[in-house]
PDB file of C-alpha atoms and ligand atoms in Angstrom:
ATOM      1  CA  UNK A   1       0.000   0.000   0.000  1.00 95.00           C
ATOM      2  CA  UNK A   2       1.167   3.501  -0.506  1.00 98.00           C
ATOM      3  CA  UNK A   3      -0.415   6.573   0.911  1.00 98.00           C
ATOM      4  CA  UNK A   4      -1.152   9.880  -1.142  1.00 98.00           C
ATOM      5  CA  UNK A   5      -0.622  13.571   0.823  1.00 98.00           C
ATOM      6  CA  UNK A   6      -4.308  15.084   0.436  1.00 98.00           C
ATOM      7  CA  UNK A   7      -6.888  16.968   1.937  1.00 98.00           C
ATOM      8  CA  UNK A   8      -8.983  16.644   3.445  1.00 98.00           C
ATOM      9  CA  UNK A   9      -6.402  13.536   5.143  1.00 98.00           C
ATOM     10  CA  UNK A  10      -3.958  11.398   3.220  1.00 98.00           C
ATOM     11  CA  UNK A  11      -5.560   8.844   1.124  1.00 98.00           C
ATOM     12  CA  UNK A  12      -3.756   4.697   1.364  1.00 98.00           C
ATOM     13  CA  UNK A  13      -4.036   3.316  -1.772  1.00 98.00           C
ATOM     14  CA  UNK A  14      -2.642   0.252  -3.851  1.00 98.00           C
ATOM     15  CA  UNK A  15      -1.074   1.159  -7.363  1.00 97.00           C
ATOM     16  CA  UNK A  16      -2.503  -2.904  -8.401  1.00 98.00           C
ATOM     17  CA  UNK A  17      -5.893  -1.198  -8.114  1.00 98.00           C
ATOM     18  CA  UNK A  18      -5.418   2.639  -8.487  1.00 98.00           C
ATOM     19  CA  UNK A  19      -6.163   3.935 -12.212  1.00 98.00           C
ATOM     20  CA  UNK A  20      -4.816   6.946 -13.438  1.00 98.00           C
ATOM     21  CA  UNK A  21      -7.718   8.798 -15.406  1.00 99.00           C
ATOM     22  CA  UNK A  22      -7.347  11.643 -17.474  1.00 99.00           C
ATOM     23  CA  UNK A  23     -10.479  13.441 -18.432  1.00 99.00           C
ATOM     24  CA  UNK A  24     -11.246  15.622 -21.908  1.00 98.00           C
ATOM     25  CA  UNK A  25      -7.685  16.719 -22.320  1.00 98.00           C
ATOM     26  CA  UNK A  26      -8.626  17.760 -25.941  1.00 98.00           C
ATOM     27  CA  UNK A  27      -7.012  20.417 -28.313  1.00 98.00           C
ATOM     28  CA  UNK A  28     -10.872  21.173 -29.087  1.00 98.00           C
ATOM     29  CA  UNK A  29     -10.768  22.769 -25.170  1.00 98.00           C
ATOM     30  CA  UNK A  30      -7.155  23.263 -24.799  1.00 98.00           C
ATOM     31  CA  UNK A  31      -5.830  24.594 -27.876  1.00 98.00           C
ATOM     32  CA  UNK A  32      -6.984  28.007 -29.004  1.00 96.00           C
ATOM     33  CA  UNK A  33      -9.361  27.395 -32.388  1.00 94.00           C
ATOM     34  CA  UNK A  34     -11.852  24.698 -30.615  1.00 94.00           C
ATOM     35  CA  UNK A  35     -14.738  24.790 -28.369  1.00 94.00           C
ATOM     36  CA  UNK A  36     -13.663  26.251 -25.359  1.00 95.00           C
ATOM     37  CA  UNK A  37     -12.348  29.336 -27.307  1.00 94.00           C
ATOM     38  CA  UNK A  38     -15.400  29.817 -29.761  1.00 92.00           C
ATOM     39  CA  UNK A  39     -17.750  29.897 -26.159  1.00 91.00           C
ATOM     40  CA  UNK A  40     -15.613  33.175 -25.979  1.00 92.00           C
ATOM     41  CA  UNK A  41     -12.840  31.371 -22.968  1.00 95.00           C
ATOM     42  CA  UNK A  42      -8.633  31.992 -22.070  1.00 96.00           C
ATOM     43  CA  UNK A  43      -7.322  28.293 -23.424  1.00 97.00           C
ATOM     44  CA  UNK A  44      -4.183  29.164 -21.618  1.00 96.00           C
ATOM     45  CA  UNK A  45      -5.637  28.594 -18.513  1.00 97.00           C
ATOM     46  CA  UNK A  46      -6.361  25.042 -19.356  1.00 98.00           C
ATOM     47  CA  UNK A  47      -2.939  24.304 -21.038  1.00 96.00           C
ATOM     48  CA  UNK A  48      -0.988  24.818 -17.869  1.00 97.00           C
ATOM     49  CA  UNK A  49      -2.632  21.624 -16.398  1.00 98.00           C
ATOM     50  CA  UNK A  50      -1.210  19.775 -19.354  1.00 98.00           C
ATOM     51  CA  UNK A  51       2.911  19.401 -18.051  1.00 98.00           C
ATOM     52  CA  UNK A  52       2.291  18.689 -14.319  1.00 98.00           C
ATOM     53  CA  UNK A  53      -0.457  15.795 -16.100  1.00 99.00           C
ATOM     54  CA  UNK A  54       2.468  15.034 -18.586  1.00 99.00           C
ATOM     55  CA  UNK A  55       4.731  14.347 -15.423  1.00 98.00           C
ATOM     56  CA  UNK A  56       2.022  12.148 -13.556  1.00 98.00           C
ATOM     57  CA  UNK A  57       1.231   9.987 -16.981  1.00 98.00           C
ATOM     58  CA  UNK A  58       4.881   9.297 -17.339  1.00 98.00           C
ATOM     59  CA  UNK A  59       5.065   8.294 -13.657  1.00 98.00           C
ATOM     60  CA  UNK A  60       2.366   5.887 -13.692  1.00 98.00           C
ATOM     61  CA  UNK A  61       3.441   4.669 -16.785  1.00 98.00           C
ATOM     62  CA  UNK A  62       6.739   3.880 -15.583  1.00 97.00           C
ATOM     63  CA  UNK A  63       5.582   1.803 -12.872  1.00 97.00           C
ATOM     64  CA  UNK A  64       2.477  -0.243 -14.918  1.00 97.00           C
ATOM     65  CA  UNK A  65      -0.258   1.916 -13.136  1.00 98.00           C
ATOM     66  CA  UNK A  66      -3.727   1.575 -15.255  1.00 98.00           C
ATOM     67  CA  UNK A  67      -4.036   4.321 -17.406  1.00 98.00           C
ATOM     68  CA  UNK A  68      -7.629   5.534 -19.151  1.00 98.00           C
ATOM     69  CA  UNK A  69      -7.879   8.867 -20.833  1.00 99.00           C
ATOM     70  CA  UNK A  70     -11.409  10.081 -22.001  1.00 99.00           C
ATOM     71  CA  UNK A  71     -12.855  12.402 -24.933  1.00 98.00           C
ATOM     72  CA  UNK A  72     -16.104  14.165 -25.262  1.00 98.00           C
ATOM     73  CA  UNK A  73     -17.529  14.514 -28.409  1.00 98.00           C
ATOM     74  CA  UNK A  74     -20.467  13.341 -31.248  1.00 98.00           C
ATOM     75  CA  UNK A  75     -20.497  10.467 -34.111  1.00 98.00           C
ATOM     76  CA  UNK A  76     -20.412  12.832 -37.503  1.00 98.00           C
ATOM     77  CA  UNK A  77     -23.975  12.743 -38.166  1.00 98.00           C
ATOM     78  CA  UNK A  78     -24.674  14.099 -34.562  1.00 97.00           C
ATOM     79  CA  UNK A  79     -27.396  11.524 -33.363  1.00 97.00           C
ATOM     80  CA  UNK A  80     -25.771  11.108 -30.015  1.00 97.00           C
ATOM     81  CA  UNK A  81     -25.829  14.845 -29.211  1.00 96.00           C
ATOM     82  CA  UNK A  82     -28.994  15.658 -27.540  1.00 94.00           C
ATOM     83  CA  UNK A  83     -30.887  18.571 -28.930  1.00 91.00           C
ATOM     84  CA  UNK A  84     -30.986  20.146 -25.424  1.00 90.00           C
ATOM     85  CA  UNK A  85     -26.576  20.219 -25.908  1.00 92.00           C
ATOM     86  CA  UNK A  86     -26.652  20.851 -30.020  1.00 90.00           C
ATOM     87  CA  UNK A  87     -28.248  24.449 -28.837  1.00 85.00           C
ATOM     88  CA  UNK A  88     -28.013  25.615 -25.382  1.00 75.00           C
ATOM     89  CA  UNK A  89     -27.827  28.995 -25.300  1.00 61.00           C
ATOM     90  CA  UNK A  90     -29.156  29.567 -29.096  1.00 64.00           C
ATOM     91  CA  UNK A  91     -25.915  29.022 -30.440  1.00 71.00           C
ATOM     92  CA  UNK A  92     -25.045  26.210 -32.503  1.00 75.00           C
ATOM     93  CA  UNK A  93     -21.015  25.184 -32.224  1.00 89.00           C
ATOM     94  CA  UNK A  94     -21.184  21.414 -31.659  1.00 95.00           C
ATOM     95  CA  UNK A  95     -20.294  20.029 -35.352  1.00 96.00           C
ATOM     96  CA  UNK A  96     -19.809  23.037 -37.178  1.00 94.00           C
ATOM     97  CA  UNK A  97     -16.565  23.817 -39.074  1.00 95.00           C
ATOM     98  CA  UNK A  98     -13.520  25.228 -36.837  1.00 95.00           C
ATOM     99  CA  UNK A  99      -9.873  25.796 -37.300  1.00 96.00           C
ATOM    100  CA  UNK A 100      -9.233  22.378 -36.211  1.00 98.00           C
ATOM    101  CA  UNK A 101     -12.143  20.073 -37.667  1.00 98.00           C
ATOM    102  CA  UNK A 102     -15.715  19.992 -36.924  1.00 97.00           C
ATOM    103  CA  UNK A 103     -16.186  20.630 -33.450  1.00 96.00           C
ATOM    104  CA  UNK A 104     -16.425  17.853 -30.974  1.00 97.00           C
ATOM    105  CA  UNK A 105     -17.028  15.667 -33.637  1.00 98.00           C
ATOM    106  CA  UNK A 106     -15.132  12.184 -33.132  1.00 98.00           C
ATOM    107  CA  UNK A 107     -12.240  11.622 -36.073  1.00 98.00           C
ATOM    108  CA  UNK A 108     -11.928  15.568 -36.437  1.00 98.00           C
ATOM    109  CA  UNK A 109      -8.510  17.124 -35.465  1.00 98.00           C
ATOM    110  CA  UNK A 110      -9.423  19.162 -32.491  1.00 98.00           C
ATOM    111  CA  UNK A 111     -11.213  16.260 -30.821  1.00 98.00           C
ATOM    112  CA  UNK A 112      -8.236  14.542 -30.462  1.00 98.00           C
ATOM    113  CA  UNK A 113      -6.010  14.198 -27.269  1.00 98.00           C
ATOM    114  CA  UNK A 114      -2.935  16.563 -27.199  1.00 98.00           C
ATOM    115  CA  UNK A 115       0.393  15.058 -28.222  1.00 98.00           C
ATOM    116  CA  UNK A 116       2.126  15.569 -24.857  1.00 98.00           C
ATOM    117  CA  UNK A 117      -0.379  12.983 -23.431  1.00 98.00           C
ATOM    118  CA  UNK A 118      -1.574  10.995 -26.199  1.00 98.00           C
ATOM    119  CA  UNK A 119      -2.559   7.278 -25.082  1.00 98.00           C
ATOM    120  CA  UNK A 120       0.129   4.690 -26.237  1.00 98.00           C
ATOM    121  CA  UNK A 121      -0.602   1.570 -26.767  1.00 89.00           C
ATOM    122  CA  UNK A 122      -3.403  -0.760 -24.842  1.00 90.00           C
ATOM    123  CA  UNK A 123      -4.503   2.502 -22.870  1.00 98.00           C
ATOM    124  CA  UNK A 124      -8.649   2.656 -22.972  1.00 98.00           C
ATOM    125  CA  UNK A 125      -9.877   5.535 -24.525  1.00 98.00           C
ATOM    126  CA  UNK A 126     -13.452   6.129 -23.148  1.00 98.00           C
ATOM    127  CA  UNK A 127     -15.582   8.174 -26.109  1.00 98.00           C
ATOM    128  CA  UNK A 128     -18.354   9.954 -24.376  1.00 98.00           C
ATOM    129  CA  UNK A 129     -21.216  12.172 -25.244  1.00 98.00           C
ATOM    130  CA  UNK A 130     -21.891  13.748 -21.901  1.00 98.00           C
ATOM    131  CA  UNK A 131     -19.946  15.530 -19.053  1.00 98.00           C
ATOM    132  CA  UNK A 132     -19.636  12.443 -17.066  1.00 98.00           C
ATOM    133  CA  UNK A 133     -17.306   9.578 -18.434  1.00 99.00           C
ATOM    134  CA  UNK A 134     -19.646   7.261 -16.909  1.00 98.00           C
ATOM    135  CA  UNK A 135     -22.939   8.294 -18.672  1.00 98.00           C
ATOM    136  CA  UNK A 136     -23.357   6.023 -22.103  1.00 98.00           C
ATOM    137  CA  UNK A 137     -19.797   4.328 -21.907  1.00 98.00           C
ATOM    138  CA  UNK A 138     -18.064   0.932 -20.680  1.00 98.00           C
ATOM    139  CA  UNK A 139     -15.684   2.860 -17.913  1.00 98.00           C
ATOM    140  CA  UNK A 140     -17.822   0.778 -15.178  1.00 98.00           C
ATOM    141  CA  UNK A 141     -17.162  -1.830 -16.384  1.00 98.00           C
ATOM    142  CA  UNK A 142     -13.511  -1.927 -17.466  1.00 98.00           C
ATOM    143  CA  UNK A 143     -12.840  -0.574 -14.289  1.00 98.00           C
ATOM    144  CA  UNK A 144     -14.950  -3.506 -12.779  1.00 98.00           C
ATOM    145  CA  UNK A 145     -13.022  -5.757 -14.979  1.00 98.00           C
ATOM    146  CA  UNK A 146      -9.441  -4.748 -13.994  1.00 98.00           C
ATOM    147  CA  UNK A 147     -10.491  -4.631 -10.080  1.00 98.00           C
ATOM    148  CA  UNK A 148     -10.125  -0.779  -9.570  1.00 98.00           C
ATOM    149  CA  UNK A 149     -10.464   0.811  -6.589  1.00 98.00           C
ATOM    150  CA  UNK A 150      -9.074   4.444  -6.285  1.00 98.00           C
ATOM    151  CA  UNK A 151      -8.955   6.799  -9.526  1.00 99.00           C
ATOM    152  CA  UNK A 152      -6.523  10.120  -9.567  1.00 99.00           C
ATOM    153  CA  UNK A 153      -8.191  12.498 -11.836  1.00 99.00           C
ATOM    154  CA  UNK A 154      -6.519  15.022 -14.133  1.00 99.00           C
ATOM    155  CA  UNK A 155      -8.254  16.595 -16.553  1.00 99.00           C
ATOM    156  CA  UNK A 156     -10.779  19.496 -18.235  1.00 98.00           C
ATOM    157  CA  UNK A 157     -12.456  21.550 -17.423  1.00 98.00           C
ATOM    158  CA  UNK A 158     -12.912  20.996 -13.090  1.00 98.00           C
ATOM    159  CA  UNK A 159     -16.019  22.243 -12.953  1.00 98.00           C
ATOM    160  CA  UNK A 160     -18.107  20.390 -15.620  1.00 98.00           C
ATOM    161  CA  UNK A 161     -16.268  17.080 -16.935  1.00 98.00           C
ATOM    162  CA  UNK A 162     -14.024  16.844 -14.411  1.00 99.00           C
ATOM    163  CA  UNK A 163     -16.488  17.352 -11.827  1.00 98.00           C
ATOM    164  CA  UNK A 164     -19.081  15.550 -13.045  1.00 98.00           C
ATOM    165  CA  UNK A 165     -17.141  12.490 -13.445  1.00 99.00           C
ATOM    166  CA  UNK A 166     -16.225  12.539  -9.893  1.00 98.00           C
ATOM    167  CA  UNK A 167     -19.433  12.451  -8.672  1.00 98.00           C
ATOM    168  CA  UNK A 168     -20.398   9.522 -10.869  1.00 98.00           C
ATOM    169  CA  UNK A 169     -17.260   7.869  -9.531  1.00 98.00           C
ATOM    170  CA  UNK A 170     -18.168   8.140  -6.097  1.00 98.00           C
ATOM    171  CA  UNK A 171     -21.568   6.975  -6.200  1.00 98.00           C
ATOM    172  CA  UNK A 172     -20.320   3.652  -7.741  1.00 98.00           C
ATOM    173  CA  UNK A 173     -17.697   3.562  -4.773  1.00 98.00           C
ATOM    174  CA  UNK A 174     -14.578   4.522  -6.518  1.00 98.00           C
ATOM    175  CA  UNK A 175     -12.117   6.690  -3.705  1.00 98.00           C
ATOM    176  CA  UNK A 176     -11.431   9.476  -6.293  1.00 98.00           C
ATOM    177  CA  UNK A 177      -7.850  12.035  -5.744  1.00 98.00           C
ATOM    178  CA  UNK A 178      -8.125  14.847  -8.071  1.00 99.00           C
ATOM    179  CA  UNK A 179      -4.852  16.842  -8.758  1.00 99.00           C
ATOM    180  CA  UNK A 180      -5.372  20.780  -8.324  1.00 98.00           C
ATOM    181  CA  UNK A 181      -2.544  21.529 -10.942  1.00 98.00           C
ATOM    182  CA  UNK A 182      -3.573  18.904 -13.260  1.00 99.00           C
ATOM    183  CA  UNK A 183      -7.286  19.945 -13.408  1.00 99.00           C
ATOM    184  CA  UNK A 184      -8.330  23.301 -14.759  1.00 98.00           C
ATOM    185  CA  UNK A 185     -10.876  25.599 -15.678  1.00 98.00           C
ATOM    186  CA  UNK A 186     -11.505  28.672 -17.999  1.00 97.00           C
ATOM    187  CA  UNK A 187     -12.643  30.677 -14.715  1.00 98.00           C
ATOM    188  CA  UNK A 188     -10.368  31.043 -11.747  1.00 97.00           C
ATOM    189  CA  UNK A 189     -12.997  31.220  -9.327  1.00 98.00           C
ATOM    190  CA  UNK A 190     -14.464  28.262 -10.422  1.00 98.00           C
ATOM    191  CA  UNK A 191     -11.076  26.604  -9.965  1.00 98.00           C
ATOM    192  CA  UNK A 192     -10.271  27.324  -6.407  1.00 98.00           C
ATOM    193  CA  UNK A 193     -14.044  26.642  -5.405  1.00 98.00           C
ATOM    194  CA  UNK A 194     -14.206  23.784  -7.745  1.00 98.00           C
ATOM    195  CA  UNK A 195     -11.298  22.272  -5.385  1.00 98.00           C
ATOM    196  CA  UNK A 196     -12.876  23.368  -1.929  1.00 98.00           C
ATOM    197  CA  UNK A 197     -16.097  21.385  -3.185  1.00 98.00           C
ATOM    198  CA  UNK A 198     -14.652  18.366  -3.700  1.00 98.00           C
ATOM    199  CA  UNK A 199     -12.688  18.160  -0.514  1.00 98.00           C
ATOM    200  CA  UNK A 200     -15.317  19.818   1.964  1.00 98.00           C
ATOM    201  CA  UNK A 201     -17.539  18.200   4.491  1.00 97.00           C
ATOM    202  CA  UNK A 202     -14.488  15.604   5.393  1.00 97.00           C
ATOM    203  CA  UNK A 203     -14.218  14.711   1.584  1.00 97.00           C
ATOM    204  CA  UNK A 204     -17.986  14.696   0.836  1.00 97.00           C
ATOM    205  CA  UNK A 205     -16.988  13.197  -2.536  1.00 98.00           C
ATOM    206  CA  UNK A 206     -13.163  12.860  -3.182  1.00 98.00           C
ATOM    207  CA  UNK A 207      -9.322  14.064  -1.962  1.00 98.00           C
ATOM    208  CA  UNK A 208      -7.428  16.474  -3.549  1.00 98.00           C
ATOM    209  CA  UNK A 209      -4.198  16.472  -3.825  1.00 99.00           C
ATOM    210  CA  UNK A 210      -1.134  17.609  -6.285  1.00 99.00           C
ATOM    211  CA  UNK A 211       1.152  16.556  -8.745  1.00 98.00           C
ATOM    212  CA  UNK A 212       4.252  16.064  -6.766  1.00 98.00           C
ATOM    213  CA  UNK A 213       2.504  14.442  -3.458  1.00 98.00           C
ATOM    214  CA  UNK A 214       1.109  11.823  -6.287  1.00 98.00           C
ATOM    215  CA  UNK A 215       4.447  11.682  -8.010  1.00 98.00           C
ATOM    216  CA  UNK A 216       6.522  10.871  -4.531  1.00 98.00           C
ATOM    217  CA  UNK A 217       3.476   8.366  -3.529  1.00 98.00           C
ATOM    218  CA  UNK A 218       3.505   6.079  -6.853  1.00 96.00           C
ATOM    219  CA  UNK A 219       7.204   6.192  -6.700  1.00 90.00           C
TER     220      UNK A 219
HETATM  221  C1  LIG B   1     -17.053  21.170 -21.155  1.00 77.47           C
HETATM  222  C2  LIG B   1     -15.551  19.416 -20.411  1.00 77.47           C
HETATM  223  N1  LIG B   1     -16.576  22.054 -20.291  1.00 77.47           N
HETATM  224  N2  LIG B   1     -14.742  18.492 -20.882  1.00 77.47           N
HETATM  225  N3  LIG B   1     -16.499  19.929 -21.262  1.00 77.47           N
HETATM  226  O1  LIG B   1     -17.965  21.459 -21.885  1.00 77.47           O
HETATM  227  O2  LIG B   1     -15.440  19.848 -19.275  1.00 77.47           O
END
C-alpha cells in the first residue's frame, strides 16, 4: 500500500488497483481554435494543467499503473448529441466547421487528445457524449473488470467534466484524488471553489491532492 498527501487527510491506496484517469484533455478545449475558445474562454488557462499531467502519466506509466484517458464529443452525423446540448444557449457550435475540424465531432482534429499525453498503446480511450465519463460508456465496467479501486483524476475543465465524473465515480464507490494543478478551468474562481467542493464536508466526494505528493506516492 502507498499513501497519497491530500486533503482533506492522506488517502492509502494500492497502485494494483489505483487507475490513473485523465479526463477531456482535448485540443478542441485546450488549444486556441476549438470549443472552449469559440464559447468566448482563455485556453491558456487550461494548457498549464497539461505538463504537471504530462509528469504524472509518465510516472504511472513507468511503474504499470492503469491508465484511461477520455474524450467528449459526437459520431459525424450528430445523433448522439442531444438537442438540449446541439443548442443551449441559441448558439449552434457542436459540429460546425472550426480551425481544427468539426467541433467535438469524433475523427476531427481538435477532438483529439494533445500530443504531450496521447494514449500509447493498450490505454482505454473512453468516447463519451456527456460531461460524465460514466454516462453512455463501458468505464464501469472496465474498471470492474481490472479490479479498480481508487482513480486520480486530471483533466478538463474541473467544474463540468471533471467534476461531473467525480461524482459519478463516487456513487459507484470509486475513492477518487483529483490533482489541483492537473485539473483546470476557464474561470479562476471556479477553480479554487471547484477544489474546496470536492474536498469539503471531510471529503464529501473525493481528496485532492497535487502533482508532486502523487508523483513521490507512486514512486
Ligand atoms: C465542457 C468538459 N466544459 N470536458 N467539457 O464542456 O469539461
Amino acid at each position: 500500500m502507498a499513501t497519497i498527501k491530500a486533503e482533506p487527510f492522506d488517502l492509502k491506496f494500492d497502485s494494483k488497483t489505483t487507475a490513473l484517469v485523465i479526463i477531456d484533455m482535448q485540443r478542441d478545449f485546450v488549444l486556441p481554435g476549438g470549443f472552449g475558445e469559440m464559447l468566448g474562454n482563455d485556453t491558456s488557462l487550461l494548457l498549464a494543467a497539461v505538463e504537471p499531467t504530462r509528469r504524472v502519466l509518465e510516472k504511472a506509466r513507468s511503474k504499470g499503473m492503469m491508465v484511461i484517458h477520455t474524450r467528449e464529443g459526437h459520431r459525424p452525423d450528430l445523433s448522439d448529441c442531444p438537442p438540449s446540448k446541439l443548442t443551449r444557449g441559441g448558439k449552434t457550435f457542436i459540429g460546425t466547421e472550426g480551425a481544427m475540424g468539426r467541433i467535438l465531432v469524433r475523427g476531427q482534429q481538435g477532438h483529439d487528445i494533445v500530443h504531450q499525453l496521447y494514449p500509447i498503446d493498450g490505454e482505454p480511450v473512453i468516447d463519451k457524449p456527456g460531461k460524465g465519463s460514466f454516462h453512455a460508456t463501458d468505464l464501469h465496467q472496465i474498471l470492474l473488470d481490472r479490479g479498480i479501486k481508487t482513480l486520480i483524476v486530471c483533466g478538463v475543465t474541473l467544474e463540468v467534466c471533471v467534476h461531473t465524473t467525480v461524482r459519478e465515480a463516487n456513487d459507484r464507490g470509486y475513492e477518487c484524488v483529483v490533482l489541483s494543478d492537473c485539473v483546470a478551468s476557464y474561470f479562476p474562481e471556479f477553480q479554487r471553489v471547484g477544489l474546496e467542493m470536492i474536498k469539503a464536508q471531510g471529503g464529501i466526494f473525493g481528496w485532492v491532492s497535487d502533482s508532486d505528493k502523487c508523483i513521490a506516492a507512486i514512486a
